[in-house]
Amino acid sequence: MASKLSINHEEIPVTALNCSFRKKLGLYLNPHNTVAADWRTVAEMMDFTYLEIKNLEKRDYPFEKVLTEWETRPEATVANLLSILEKAERKDVILDLKEIIDDDCRKYMERQLRKPVQVPVVDSCGPRTKEREGITLYDDPQGLTPETFDAFICYCQNDFQFVHEMIKQLEQTEYNLKLCVFDRDVLPGTCVWTIASELIEKRCKRMVVVISDDYLDSDACDFQTKFALSLCPGARSKRLIPVVYKTMKKPFPSILRFLTICDYTRPCTQVWFWSRLGKALSLP
């Protein structure tokens, strides 16, 4: 089947490219090159900032990290990756790796074609288990009417005071929203990663990401953000809303730069902050 599929690189995300391709691409771009464009040039063309590139220089395999960050953005298609490499005058890379790229694209297309024949009640994590029933405070223990929320709040522990203020402004006012706050709403004794995925994908209409310097060091926040982004490529459903509530010393996460943020740090717009956020979360 694979050989008969016509490839349209514009429609295929970079996430379709497998580990063997990424490793070989890194072999071309990771070494410092005084003649040809290396990973720094490509990262700059992918709209990474100077500070982000300088931080990535400390990595052993910087381009693999660049690709992992870039692939969460709406423009991260195979066609755009090839275009960037061509503009960077690395046609040698495209020619040498074209066979691997096309093979990965065809495998991705095959997987997409197979998806509709899957049994609807079975997802990528397998059948629902009792662990995923009765996972929140007011959930139906039988799993017949699972508790749902207007928004999942992605935060780290050091930002919990602001989350309290968010609860006060959005749940206890005319917005009357229902927020999913992990420490308050999720029952103890469950698998953190599995339950977070379940809540973000199936129980919550949207996700608010509380951005701070501490957020950038949180593995849980990193997982939750990337998982939510994978569910809404291109932010077409306005599913993920970044919030900044205090001044940051570290660079703003590059994977969220393409999204409109709600900024609490600007005194001139602070008066509109809660109304903008509340109305965004109230959308159908």
CSV table of C-alpha atoms in Angstrom, one decimal:
chain,number,residue,atom,x,y,z
A,1,MET,CA,0.0,0.0,0.0
A,2,ALA,CA,2.8,2.4,1.0
A,3,SER,CA,4.3,2.7,-2.6
A,4,LYS,CA,0.9,3.6,-4.1
A,5,LEU,CA,0.3,6.6,-1.7
A,6,SER,CA,0.9,10.0,-3.2
A,7,ILE,CA,2.7,12.3,-0.7
A,8,ASN,CA,1.7,15.8,0.0
A,9,HIS,CA,4.3,17.2,2.4
A,10,GLU,CA,2.2,20.2,3.2
A,11,GLU,CA,-0.3,17.9,5.0
A,12,ILE,CA,2.1,15.9,7.0
A,13,PRO,CA,3.4,17.1,10.4
A,14,VAL,CA,7.0,16.9,11.4
A,15,THR,CA,6.0,14.5,14.2
A,16,ALA,CA,5.6,11.9,11.4
A,17,LEU,CA,9.4,11.7,11.0
A,18,ASN,CA,10.9,8.9,12.9
A,19,CYS,CA,14.0,8.6,15.2
A,20,SER,CA,16.3,7.3,12.5
A,21,PHE,CA,15.7,10.4,10.3
A,22,ARG,CA,16.1,12.8,13.3
A,23,LYS,CA,19.4,11.1,14.3
A,24,LYS,CA,20.8,11.4,10.7
A,25,LEU,CA,19.6,15.0,10.3
A,26,GLY,CA,21.4,15.8,13.6
A,27,LEU,CA,24.6,14.3,12.2
A,28,TYR,CA,24.5,16.8,9.4
A,29,LEU,CA,23.5,19.9,11.4
A,30,ASN,CA,24.9,19.5,14.9
A,31,PRO,CA,28.6,19.8,14.1
A,32,HIS,CA,29.8,23.4,13.9
A,33,ASN,CA,30.3,24.3,10.3
A,34,THR,CA,32.2,27.4,9.1
A,35,VAL,CA,31.1,26.9,5.4
A,36,ALA,CA,27.6,25.3,5.3
A,37,ALA,CA,24.6,26.3,7.5
A,38,ASP,CA,24.5,24.3,10.8
A,39,TRP,CA,21.7,23.9,13.4
A,40,ARG,CA,22.0,27.5,14.6
A,41,THR,CA,21.1,28.9,11.2
A,42,VAL,CA,18.2,26.4,10.9
A,43,ALA,CA,17.0,27.3,14.4
A,44,GLU,CA,17.0,31.0,13.6
A,45,MET,CA,15.0,30.4,10.4
A,46,MET,CA,12.5,28.5,12.6
A,47,ASP,CA,12.1,31.7,14.6
A,48,PHE,CA,14.1,30.7,17.7
A,49,THR,CA,15.5,33.7,19.6
A,50,TYR,CA,19.2,34.4,20.2
A,51,LEU,CA,18.8,33.5,23.9
A,52,GLU,CA,17.1,30.2,23.1
A,53,ILE,CA,19.8,29.3,20.7
A,54,LYS,CA,22.6,30.2,23.2
A,55,ASN,CA,20.9,28.0,25.8
A,56,LEU,CA,20.6,25.1,23.4
A,57,GLU,CA,24.4,25.3,22.6
A,58,LYS,CA,24.9,23.6,26.0
A,59,ARG,CA,23.1,20.5,24.8
A,60,ASP,CA,25.0,17.5,23.4
A,61,TYR,CA,22.5,17.2,20.5
A,62,PRO,CA,21.0,20.6,20.1
A,63,PHE,CA,19.2,20.1,16.8
A,64,GLU,CA,17.2,17.2,18.1
A,65,LYS,CA,15.9,19.6,20.9
A,66,VAL,CA,15.2,22.3,18.3
A,67,LEU,CA,13.1,19.9,16.2
A,68,THR,CA,11.2,18.7,19.3
A,69,GLU,CA,10.3,22.2,20.3
A,70,TRP,CA,9.5,23.4,16.7
A,71,GLU,CA,7.2,20.4,15.9
A,72,THR,CA,4.6,21.7,18.3
A,73,ARG,CA,4.0,24.8,16.3
A,74,PRO,CA,1.3,25.1,13.7
A,75,GLU,CA,3.7,25.7,10.8
A,76,ALA,CA,5.7,22.5,11.6
A,77,THR,CA,5.0,20.5,8.5
A,78,VAL,CA,7.4,18.3,6.5
A,79,ALA,CA,7.1,20.8,3.6
A,80,ASN,CA,8.1,23.7,5.8
A,81,LEU,CA,11.1,21.8,7.1
A,82,LEU,CA,12.3,21.0,3.6
A,83,SER,CA,11.7,24.6,2.6
A,84,ILE,CA,13.9,25.8,5.6
A,85,LEU,CA,16.7,23.4,4.7
A,86,GLU,CA,16.5,24.6,1.1
A,87,LYS,CA,16.7,28.3,2.1
A,88,ALA,CA,19.6,27.4,4.3
A,89,GLU,CA,21.3,26.0,1.2
A,90,ARG,CA,21.4,22.5,2.6
A,91,LYS,CA,20.0,20.7,-0.4
A,92,ASP,CA,22.7,18.1,0.2
A,93,VAL,CA,20.7,17.1,3.3
A,94,ILE,CA,17.4,16.9,1.4
A,95,LEU,CA,18.9,14.8,-1.3
A,96,ASP,CA,20.7,12.4,1.0
A,97,LEU,CA,17.6,11.9,3.3
A,98,LYS,CA,14.8,12.2,0.8
A,99,GLU,CA,14.2,8.4,0.7
A,100,ILE,CA,13.9,8.2,4.5
A,101,ILE,CA,11.6,11.3,4.6
A,102,ASP,CA,9.3,9.8,2.0
A,103,ASP,CA,9.3,6.4,3.7
A,104,ASP,CA,8.3,8.0,7.0
A,105,CYS,CA,5.6,10.1,5.3
A,106,ARG,CA,4.1,7.0,3.7
A,107,LYS,CA,4.1,5.1,7.0
A,108,TYR,CA,2.3,8.1,8.6
A,109,MET,CA,-0.3,8.1,5.8
A,110,GLU,CA,-0.9,4.4,6.2
A,111,ARG,CA,-1.5,4.9,10.0
A,112,GLN,CA,-4.0,7.6,9.3
A,113,LEU,CA,-5.8,5.4,6.8
A,114,ARG,CA,-6.1,2.6,9.4
A,115,LYS,CA,-7.5,4.8,12.1
A,116,PRO,CA,-11.2,4.7,11.1
A,117,VAL,CA,-11.3,0.9,11.4
A,118,GLN,CA,-10.4,0.9,15.1
A,119,VAL,CA,-13.2,0.0,17.5
A,120,PRO,CA,-14.6,3.3,18.8
A,121,VAL,CA,-14.6,2.3,22.5
A,122,VAL,CA,-10.9,1.5,22.4
A,123,ASP,CA,-8.4,4.4,22.5
A,124,SER,CA,-4.6,4.5,22.3
A,125,CYS,CA,-4.4,3.6,26.0
A,126,GLY,CA,-6.6,0.5,25.6
A,127,PRO,CA,-10.1,-0.1,27.1
A,128,ARG,CA,-11.2,2.0,30.0
A,129,THR,CA,-10.2,0.6,33.3
A,130,LYS,CA,-11.5,1.2,36.8
A,131,GLU,CA,-8.5,3.4,37.4
A,132,ARG,CA,-9.9,5.9,35.0
A,133,GLU,CA,-13.4,5.9,36.5
A,134,GLY,CA,-14.1,7.9,39.7
A,135,ILE,CA,-10.9,10.0,39.3
A,136,THR,CA,-12.2,13.4,40.4
A,137,LEU,CA,-13.8,14.5,43.7
A,138,TYR,CA,-17.4,14.6,42.3
A,139,ASP,CA,-17.0,11.9,39.7
A,140,ASP,CA,-19.5,9.1,39.2
A,141,PRO,CA,-17.6,6.1,40.7
A,142,GLN,CA,-19.2,3.8,38.0
A,143,GLY,CA,-17.9,6.0,35.2
A,144,LEU,CA,-21.4,6.5,33.7
A,145,THR,CA,-21.5,10.3,34.0
A,146,PRO,CA,-17.9,11.5,34.3
A,147,GLU,CA,-17.3,14.9,35.8
A,148,THR,CA,-16.4,17.6,33.2
A,149,PHE,CA,-14.8,21.0,33.4
A,150,ASP,CA,-14.5,24.2,31.4
A,151,ALA,CA,-10.8,24.3,31.8
A,152,PHE,CA,-7.8,22.3,33.0
A,153,ILE,CA,-5.3,24.5,35.0
A,154,CYS,CA,-1.7,23.7,34.2
A,155,TYR,CA,0.5,25.1,37.0
A,156,CYS,CA,3.4,24.4,39.3
A,157,GLN,CA,3.2,24.4,43.0
A,158,ASN,CA,5.0,27.7,43.5
A,159,ASP,CA,2.3,29.4,41.5
A,160,PHE,CA,-0.6,28.0,43.5
A,161,GLN,CA,-1.4,31.4,45.2
A,162,PHE,CA,-2.3,32.8,41.7
A,163,VAL,CA,-4.4,29.6,41.0
A,164,HIS,CA,-6.4,30.5,44.2
A,165,GLU,CA,-7.0,33.9,42.8
A,166,MET,CA,-8.1,32.4,39.5
A,167,ILE,CA,-10.6,30.2,41.3
A,168,LYS,CA,-12.0,33.2,43.1
A,169,GLN,CA,-12.3,35.3,39.9
A,170,LEU,CA,-13.6,32.7,37.5
A,171,GLU,CA,-15.7,30.3,39.7
A,172,GLN,CA,-17.1,32.6,42.3
A,173,THR,CA,-18.2,35.4,40.0
A,174,GLU,CA,-20.7,35.8,37.1
A,175,TYR,CA,-18.6,33.6,34.9
A,176,ASN,CA,-19.5,30.6,37.1
A,177,LEU,CA,-16.8,28.5,35.4
A,178,LYS,CA,-15.8,25.0,36.6
A,179,LEU,CA,-12.0,24.7,36.7
A,180,CYS,CA,-10.0,21.5,37.0
A,181,VAL,CA,-7.3,22.1,39.7
A,182,PHE,CA,-5.3,19.0,40.2
A,183,ASP,CA,-4.6,19.4,43.9
A,184,ARG,CA,-8.2,20.2,44.6
A,185,ASP,CA,-10.2,18.0,42.2
A,186,VAL,CA,-8.2,14.8,41.5
A,187,LEU,CA,-8.5,11.9,43.9
A,188,PRO,CA,-5.2,10.6,45.4
A,189,GLY,CA,-3.7,7.3,44.5
A,190,THR,CA,-4.0,7.6,40.7
A,191,CYS,CA,-1.3,7.6,38.0
A,192,VAL,CA,-0.5,11.3,37.4
A,193,TRP,CA,0.4,11.1,33.7
A,194,THR,CA,-2.6,8.9,32.8
A,195,ILE,CA,-5.1,11.0,34.7
A,196,ALA,CA,-3.8,14.3,33.4
A,197,SER,CA,-4.1,13.0,29.8
A,198,GLU,CA,-7.6,11.8,30.5
A,199,LEU,CA,-8.7,15.1,32.0
A,200,ILE,CA,-7.1,17.3,29.3
A,201,GLU,CA,-8.4,15.3,26.3
A,202,LYS,CA,-11.8,14.1,27.4
A,203,ARG,CA,-13.0,16.0,30.5
A,204,CYS,CA,-11.9,19.7,29.9
A,205,LYS,CA,-12.9,22.0,27.1
A,206,ARG,CA,-9.8,24.1,27.3
A,207,MET,CA,-6.5,24.4,29.2
A,208,VAL,CA,-5.0,27.4,31.0
A,209,VAL,CA,-1.2,27.4,31.3
A,210,VAL,CA,0.2,29.5,34.1
A,211,ILE,CA,3.6,30.5,32.8
A,212,SER,CA,6.4,31.4,35.1
A,213,ASP,CA,10.1,30.7,35.7
A,214,ASP,CA,9.1,27.7,37.9
A,215,TYR,CA,6.8,26.4,35.2
A,216,LEU,CA,9.8,26.1,32.8
A,217,ASP,CA,11.4,23.7,35.3
A,218,SER,CA,8.4,21.5,35.8
A,219,ASP,CA,8.3,18.1,34.0
A,220,ALA,CA,4.6,17.7,34.7
A,221,CYS,CA,3.8,21.1,33.2
A,222,ASP,CA,5.9,20.4,30.2
A,223,PHE,CA,4.1,17.1,29.5
A,224,GLN,CA,0.6,18.6,30.0
A,225,THR,CA,1.4,21.5,27.7
A,226,LYS,CA,2.8,19.4,24.9
A,227,PHE,CA,0.0,16.9,25.2
A,228,ALA,CA,-2.6,19.7,24.9
A,229,LEU,CA,-0.8,21.2,21.9
A,230,SER,CA,-0.8,17.8,20.2
A,231,LEU,CA,-4.7,17.8,20.5
A,232,CYS,CA,-5.1,21.1,18.7
A,233,PRO,CA,-2.5,21.6,16.0
A,234,GLY,CA,-2.4,25.2,14.9
A,235,ALA,CA,-4.6,26.3,17.9
A,236,ARG,CA,-7.6,26.1,15.7
A,237,SER,CA,-9.9,25.3,18.6
A,238,LYS,CA,-8.5,27.9,20.9
A,239,ARG,CA,-8.0,25.0,23.3
A,240,LEU,CA,-4.8,26.3,25.1
A,241,ILE,CA,-4.6,29.7,26.7
A,242,PRO,CA,-1.2,30.9,28.2
A,243,VAL,CA,-1.3,33.2,31.2
A,244,VAL,CA,1.6,35.2,32.5
A,245,TYR,CA,1.0,36.7,36.0
A,246,LYS,CA,4.5,37.9,37.1
A,247,THR,CA,7.7,39.1,35.4
A,248,MET,CA,9.9,36.3,34.1
A,249,LYS,CA,13.7,36.2,34.1
A,250,LYS,CA,13.9,33.2,31.7
A,251,PRO,CA,12.8,33.3,28.0
A,252,PHE,CA,9.1,32.7,27.3
A,253,PRO,CA,8.6,29.1,26.1
A,254,SER,CA,9.0,29.0,22.3
A,255,ILE,CA,6.3,26.3,21.8
A,256,LEU,CA,3.7,28.8,23.1
A,257,ARG,CA,4.9,32.0,21.3
A,258,PHE,CA,2.4,31.6,18.5
A,259,LEU,CA,-0.6,31.8,20.9
A,260,THR,CA,-2.2,35.0,22.1
A,261,ILE,CA,-1.4,35.3,25.8
A,262,CYS,CA,-3.3,36.8,28.8
A,263,ASP,CA,-0.8,39.1,30.5
A,264,TYR,CA,-1.4,40.1,34.1
A,265,THR,CA,2.0,41.9,34.4
A,266,ARG,CA,1.0,45.0,32.3
A,267,PRO,CA,-0.7,47.6,34.6
A,268,CYS,CA,-2.3,49.3,31.6
A,269,THR,CA,-4.3,46.1,30.6
A,270,GLN,CA,-4.6,44.4,34.0
A,271,VAL,CA,-8.2,45.7,34.4
A,272,TRP,CA,-9.3,43.6,31.3
A,273,PHE,CA,-7.4,40.5,32.3
A,274,TRP,CA,-10.1,38.5,34.1
A,275,SER,CA,-12.9,39.5,31.7
A,276,ARG,CA,-10.7,38.4,28.7
A,277,LEU,CA,-9.8,35.1,30.3
A,278,GLY,CA,-13.4,34.5,31.6
A,279,LYS,CA,-15.0,35.1,28.2
A,280,ALA,CA,-12.4,32.9,26.4
A,281,LEU,CA,-13.1,30.0,28.7
A,282,SER,CA,-16.9,30.5,28.3
A,283,LEU,CA,-16.8,29.9,24.6
A,284,PRO,CA,-18.7,26.8,23.4
